[in-house]
Amino acid sequence: MNDFESARDEFKALKNMVYLNWAGLGPLPSSAKIAVEELLKNIYEWDNQYVSEAISSLQDGAKGQIAKLLNTSPDQIAITGTNTTQGIQTAFEAIRPKSGESIVTSDMQYVLTEAELQKWRDRGVDIKVVKNRDGVYDLNDFQRAVDKTTRAVFVDSVTWINGYKFDVPELSKIAHENNAFMITDSIQHLGQAKMDVEKSGADLVAGSAQKWLSDWLGLGFLYVRRKVIEELERPYYGYKNTEEPDGGWHTYFTLTDREQFPEFKFYSSDARKFEYGGSLYNMPGLTALEKTLKLINGIGMDRVQRRVLELKHELLEGLEALDFEVLEPYEEKHQSGITTFRMGVGRKKEMEVVEKLNSTGYAISYRAGGGLYGIRVSTHYVNNSDDIQSLLGALKSLRAKAGVKRN
Ligand SMILES: Cc1ncc(COP(=O)(O)O)c(C=O)c1O
């Protein structure tokens, strides 16, 4: 078995069905399932030693793997709850735009980060939206939108609608030339396409584990560039970003002469500054993520990305042979594992096709946004040619049933 086959072997879901919905949610591999079961057993039986060490060891393990994925250091990674939205909210609270300033974004942003932008719009921040042109973006449009009022440029570095991959280094240059921050929502990027955050120029990169990192238990994180950590606001105050008092928390909790409002010291020079809440993280999520990332990092993002695109190109060839309309950025540097297309039978029938496929063992989805819509298929490194050919065969026969006979 080669590396890809043995990684595939860990996914029971891929044995049960043709799973091509990683842009939706990602099933767990067996190594993650086993580790989470071990965690639950230790909590259930209360292994004191295990439990007292778990918080820091699980956190360090997962942060180390996230840092490896992003080619950065763990001290620039904050754990931000269970999802991307919390990372994005943290990023905006950290840059804290003021009334009269602007945010430049795209028209294919994920719907629920639009809610965060609405908050800032309600506070007098101008939200400028750059439109796609037939599924692709022109950097000149961003150049024109960014000016001295811009507090940040904010994009989904791979869009959830058609998988367009932004040239983040070039976009960062535009932002930085205007003293603006570069923020990305990279949940659709990380794990399937390479992102070297140090070279990307991005200042804040939010991600989460439930899709391409195949950890549906949920774990959100935020990369914060070291250079900007000190100048950003501390969004929250709590256990996680407060320095331990002399002698550690355990001693502190026993002090009878403890002051009611002491001068707490807060982390200020690493990404813990942006963490929030009490003592626990999502422990199952951390446990699973360390394992799922070991699989991806073990193979290496260069090879993972090549495999994802190889499968995508096989899919594209098949879609072209079926004469389907692909909403695709055909320049390879903008391509990702997400492929969106129309069958030429109308939106309603296409949605019925997706429903039919979902009920017969194919995981795919239908998405619309930025004036685009279509069937969304996402290919990951653990898929194979059989998955692609099986889907293409099913699409061909369902199109024939939908009454359009071509090829
Ligand atoms: C671009 C993008 N951002 C964020 C999310 C999910 O956000 P959260 O992790 O907060 O649920 C999705 C899910 O579809 C997405 O496509």
XYZ file of C-alpha atoms and ligand atoms in Angstrom:
423
model
C 0.000 0.000 0.000
C 1.293 3.492 -0.761
C 0.839 6.420 1.688
C -2.437 7.517 0.143
C -3.926 4.038 0.184
C -2.956 3.425 3.798
C -4.395 6.818 4.822
C -7.586 5.941 2.895
C -7.763 2.659 4.747
C -8.311 4.649 7.972
C -11.606 6.096 6.738
C -14.548 3.785 7.290
C -16.771 6.394 5.634
C -14.902 5.851 2.357
C -15.671 2.158 2.514
C -19.365 2.837 3.111
C -19.904 5.437 0.439
C -18.422 7.653 -2.262
C -17.446 10.533 0.007
C -16.842 13.748 -1.934
C -18.113 16.369 0.512
C -14.990 17.450 2.420
C -15.942 21.072 1.822
C -19.056 20.270 3.888
C -17.798 18.055 6.690
C -14.996 15.538 7.067
C -15.371 12.066 8.627
C -12.865 10.873 11.237
C -10.013 8.457 10.505
C -9.641 5.388 12.747
C -6.500 6.694 14.524
C -8.525 9.703 15.724
C -11.472 7.522 16.769
C -9.192 5.281 18.824
C -7.496 8.253 20.518
C -10.845 9.844 21.407
C -12.108 6.535 22.812
C -8.968 6.385 24.952
C -9.623 9.937 26.168
C -13.218 9.073 27.100
C -12.111 5.934 28.887
C -9.613 7.904 30.964
C -12.192 10.516 31.856
C -14.793 7.867 32.621
C -12.445 5.878 34.845
C -10.795 9.046 36.075
C -7.135 8.348 35.634
C -5.847 11.245 37.731
C -2.401 11.403 36.170
C -3.835 11.312 32.641
C -6.455 13.966 33.324
C -4.049 16.376 34.983
C -1.583 16.117 32.117
C -4.126 16.009 29.306
C -4.961 19.718 29.145
C -1.452 20.865 28.348
C -0.284 17.818 26.420
C -3.330 17.712 24.136
C -3.127 21.417 23.533
C 0.602 21.324 22.775
C 0.178 18.279 20.525
C -2.578 19.822 18.419
C -0.965 23.272 18.287
C 2.310 21.690 17.197
C 0.583 19.879 14.317
C -1.389 22.981 13.278
C 1.862 24.975 13.266
C 3.496 22.299 11.121
C 0.605 22.401 8.664
C 0.946 26.173 8.364
C 4.743 26.124 8.423
C 4.953 28.373 11.458
C 5.629 28.177 15.197
C 3.052 27.032 17.806
C 3.308 30.306 19.758
C 1.590 32.060 16.841
C -1.432 29.733 17.037
C -4.445 30.412 19.291
C -7.181 27.842 19.872
C -10.467 29.666 19.343
C -13.275 27.386 20.407
C -14.916 24.886 18.124
C -15.197 26.685 14.818
C -14.014 29.277 12.301
C -16.592 31.918 13.137
C -15.069 32.347 16.593
C -11.629 32.773 15.027
C -12.958 35.428 12.663
C -14.793 37.194 15.497
C -11.571 37.161 17.527
C -9.597 38.553 14.583
C -12.008 41.465 14.134
C -12.173 42.203 17.858
C -8.362 42.236 17.804
C -8.026 44.720 14.929
C -11.091 46.634 16.202
C -12.033 48.808 13.184
C -13.341 52.295 13.972
C -16.242 54.218 12.526
C -15.099 55.807 9.258
C -12.678 53.007 8.474
C -13.387 50.299 5.899
C -13.097 46.534 5.394
C -12.544 45.247 1.871
C -13.994 41.792 1.274
C -15.347 39.572 -1.520
C -18.830 38.601 -2.688
C -18.229 34.890 -2.020
C -17.676 35.099 1.732
C -19.216 32.431 3.923
C -22.687 33.567 4.994
C -22.053 33.551 8.719
C -18.974 35.723 8.633
C -21.210 38.268 6.909
C -22.914 38.483 10.317
C -19.631 39.589 11.906
C -19.174 42.222 9.200
C -22.728 43.420 9.811
C -21.739 44.094 13.434
C -18.936 46.401 12.295
C -21.132 48.025 9.650
C -23.633 48.832 12.409
C -20.749 50.558 14.208
C -20.024 52.825 11.244
C -17.415 50.771 9.375
C -17.747 50.802 5.589
C -17.887 47.263 4.154
C -16.653 47.306 0.552
C -17.446 44.173 -1.451
C -15.353 43.174 -4.475
C -17.362 41.145 -7.000
C -16.181 38.031 -8.807
C -16.147 37.990 -12.592
C -17.512 34.622 -13.735
C -16.098 32.867 -10.704
C -12.678 34.546 -10.612
C -11.341 37.689 -8.954
C -9.242 40.433 -10.479
C -6.657 41.806 -8.049
C -7.025 45.207 -9.709
C -10.549 45.347 -8.295
C -9.095 44.896 -4.794
C -6.395 47.467 -5.561
C -9.119 49.962 -6.470
C -11.229 49.182 -3.375
C -8.388 49.460 -0.840
C -7.404 52.932 0.302
C -6.122 54.801 3.333
C -9.391 54.148 5.212
C -8.975 50.353 4.919
C -8.461 48.620 8.250
C -8.355 45.119 6.742
C -8.708 43.071 3.595
C -10.706 39.961 4.451
C -11.301 36.997 2.142
C -12.024 33.282 2.329
C -8.663 32.187 0.907
C -10.479 29.335 -0.875
C -14.115 30.136 -1.564
C -16.817 27.725 -0.444
C -18.910 28.249 -3.588
C -16.536 27.342 -6.419
C -13.199 26.706 -4.696
C -11.421 29.763 -6.156
C -8.056 30.034 -4.430
C -6.886 33.594 -3.860
C -3.300 34.675 -4.374
C -2.954 35.612 -0.691
C 0.659 36.917 -0.953
C -0.388 39.397 -3.666
C -3.519 40.402 -1.776
C -1.443 40.890 1.387
C 0.865 43.230 -0.513
C -2.106 45.371 -1.511
C -3.323 45.440 2.105
C 0.080 46.206 3.588
C 0.884 48.970 1.081
C -2.108 50.719 2.647
C -1.238 49.822 6.249
C -4.205 47.477 6.430
C -4.294 43.995 7.964
C -4.734 40.892 5.839
C -7.265 38.442 7.349
C -8.305 35.122 5.841
C -10.954 32.535 6.615
C -9.025 29.475 5.484
C -11.272 26.618 6.553
C -11.728 25.643 2.889
C -8.003 25.917 2.257
C -6.143 24.214 5.079
C -5.459 20.526 4.690
C -6.189 20.352 0.969
C -4.095 23.231 -0.439
C -0.739 24.383 0.828
C -0.568 27.528 2.906
C 2.776 28.706 4.197
C 1.513 31.441 6.487
C 4.917 33.063 6.935
C 5.234 33.559 3.173
C 1.556 34.356 2.678
C 1.850 37.795 4.252
C -1.496 37.230 6.013
C -1.646 38.676 9.529
C -4.543 36.612 10.858
C -5.623 33.251 9.445
C -8.676 31.483 10.878
C -9.327 27.800 10.364
C -11.268 24.928 11.788
C -11.009 21.169 11.794
C -14.392 19.866 10.709
C -13.888 19.814 6.941
C -10.597 19.072 5.170
C -8.885 18.267 8.483
C -11.472 15.506 9.000
C -12.241 16.287 12.650
C -15.965 16.793 12.902
C -15.615 17.042 16.692
C -14.805 20.698 16.082
C -11.720 22.751 16.831
C -11.181 26.325 15.698
C -7.819 28.064 15.562
C -6.270 31.363 14.593
C -2.769 32.116 13.358
C -1.581 35.569 14.413
C 1.632 36.911 12.869
C 4.187 37.567 15.593
C 4.924 41.054 14.274
C 1.362 42.250 14.946
C 0.573 40.451 18.226
C 1.607 43.287 20.538
C -0.194 46.045 18.619
C -3.539 44.175 18.455
C -6.247 44.498 21.104
C -6.751 41.688 23.613
C -10.344 40.696 22.790
C -11.099 38.678 25.939
C -9.894 38.366 29.500
C -9.918 34.966 31.180
C -8.015 31.992 32.441
C -6.500 31.125 29.084
C -4.779 34.405 28.414
C -3.844 35.232 32.005
C -0.335 34.435 33.189
C -0.071 31.983 36.074
C 0.547 33.779 39.398
C 3.723 33.016 41.379
C 3.579 29.412 42.539
C 0.985 28.479 39.912
C -2.840 28.480 39.953
C -3.090 25.503 42.292
C -1.258 27.351 45.055
C -3.111 30.560 44.268
C -6.488 28.835 44.697
C -5.533 27.915 48.286
C -4.454 31.410 49.430
C -6.566 32.870 52.215
C -5.140 36.377 51.780
C -5.861 36.514 48.042
C -6.853 39.988 46.842
C -10.335 40.240 45.269
C -9.179 42.212 42.208
C -5.451 41.618 41.888
C -3.413 43.064 39.045
C -3.529 40.047 36.763
C -0.814 39.842 34.141
C -1.910 38.829 30.664
C -0.054 37.121 27.866
C 0.894 39.812 25.405
C 3.629 38.569 23.114
C 2.274 35.257 21.806
C -1.031 34.063 20.394
C -2.357 32.967 23.794
C -3.255 36.670 24.081
C -6.261 35.889 21.836
C -7.571 32.781 23.598
C -10.590 32.991 25.835
C -12.608 31.229 28.459
C -11.786 28.907 31.316
C -9.444 26.026 31.846
C -10.706 23.495 29.288
C -10.521 23.291 25.528
C -12.613 20.959 23.412
C -10.575 17.943 24.504
C -12.031 15.391 22.029
C -11.517 17.903 19.217
C -7.872 18.479 20.179
C -7.278 14.752 20.549
C -8.707 13.950 17.129
C -7.046 16.874 15.401
C -3.575 15.865 16.483
C -4.149 12.463 14.862
C -5.792 13.677 11.660
C -3.020 16.236 11.172
C -0.366 13.611 11.740
C -1.783 11.813 8.713
C -1.696 14.919 6.520
C 1.614 16.281 7.831
C 3.130 12.799 7.592
C 2.460 12.754 3.848
C 3.301 16.443 3.507
C 1.200 19.243 2.057
C 3.108 19.336 -1.260
C 2.095 15.752 -2.006
C -1.403 16.145 -0.547
C -2.069 19.175 -2.735
C -0.732 17.423 -5.843
C -2.994 14.425 -5.174
C -6.048 16.633 -4.585
C -5.478 18.419 -7.893
C -4.746 15.205 -9.767
C -8.151 13.845 -8.724
C -9.789 17.175 -9.468
C -8.347 17.123 -12.989
C -9.697 13.629 -13.541
C -13.097 14.908 -12.426
C -12.820 17.973 -14.695
C -12.004 15.797 -17.704
C -15.062 13.652 -17.016
C -17.310 16.694 -16.554
C -16.029 18.159 -19.798
C -16.731 14.888 -21.614
C -20.301 15.075 -20.270
C -20.466 18.646 -21.547
C -21.310 20.055 -18.091
C -20.637 23.710 -17.332
C -17.850 23.997 -14.768
C -17.705 27.212 -12.686
C -14.014 26.882 -12.498
C -10.953 29.096 -12.193
C -9.082 27.339 -15.004
C -5.707 28.823 -14.067
C -4.136 26.076 -11.950
C -2.741 28.440 -9.321
C -6.332 29.386 -8.420
C -7.640 25.807 -8.358
C -8.444 23.753 -5.273
C -10.164 20.494 -4.350
C -13.590 22.126 -4.731
C -15.263 21.781 -8.141
C -18.674 23.270 -8.864
C -20.654 22.629 -12.029
C -24.054 22.624 -13.700
C -25.534 19.746 -15.673
C -27.584 21.864 -18.038
C -30.900 20.485 -16.738
C -31.884 23.542 -14.661
C -31.353 24.321 -10.994
C -34.376 22.438 -9.674
C -33.465 19.191 -11.415
C -29.843 19.532 -10.406
C -30.889 19.825 -6.785
C -33.004 16.703 -7.213
C -29.958 14.937 -8.658
C -27.939 15.889 -5.556
C -30.722 14.640 -3.286
C -30.922 11.393 -5.229
C -27.147 10.909 -5.060
C -27.071 11.695 -1.338
C -29.685 9.030 -0.722
C -27.814 6.424 -2.789
C -24.367 6.558 -1.200
C -22.743 9.672 -2.671
C -21.812 12.609 -0.416
C -21.825 15.830 -2.452
C -23.651 19.167 -2.044
C -25.325 22.073 -3.814
C -24.197 25.647 -3.174
C -25.037 29.166 -4.334
C -23.472 32.580 -3.782
C -21.840 35.540 -5.541
C -24.202 35.022 -8.492
C -22.977 31.431 -8.972
C -24.693 28.149 -8.194
C -24.181 24.499 -8.903
C -23.304 21.016 -7.692
C -20.249 21.104 -5.429
C -17.890 18.147 -5.337
C -14.793 18.131 -3.150
C -11.948 15.718 -3.708
C -9.438 15.009 -0.951
C -6.129 13.157 -0.743
C -7.830 9.965 0.455
C -10.226 9.781 -2.481
C -9.259 7.775 -5.539
C -10.028 7.346 -9.202
C -12.809 4.822 -8.463
C -14.675 7.480 -6.455
C -14.452 9.943 -9.335
C -15.453 7.445 -12.024
C -18.347 6.157 -9.906
C -19.708 9.688 -9.454
C -19.301 10.495 -13.164
C -21.181 7.307 -14.092
C -24.011 8.154 -11.690
C -24.243 11.721 -13.005
C -24.414 10.484 -16.586
C -27.255 8.123 -15.886
C -29.181 10.644 -13.770
C -28.873 13.235 -16.519
C -30.301 10.769 -18.979
C -33.205 10.184 -16.555
C -33.651 13.944 -16.228
C -34.498 13.858 -19.921
C -31.366 15.306 -21.531
C -29.483 12.826 -23.676
C -26.002 13.860 -24.719
C -22.755 11.932 -25.201
C -15.628 29.620 4.095
C -16.289 29.025 5.300
N -16.078 29.576 6.505
C -16.621 29.047 7.617
C -17.409 27.919 7.558
C -17.953 27.290 8.794
O -17.860 28.113 9.868
P -17.862 27.499 11.337
O -16.605 26.682 11.432
O -17.821 28.680 12.193
O -19.093 26.696 11.498
C -17.686 27.335 6.330
C -18.590 26.158 6.246
O -19.247 25.894 5.315
C -17.094 27.883 5.180
O -17.293 27.329 3.992
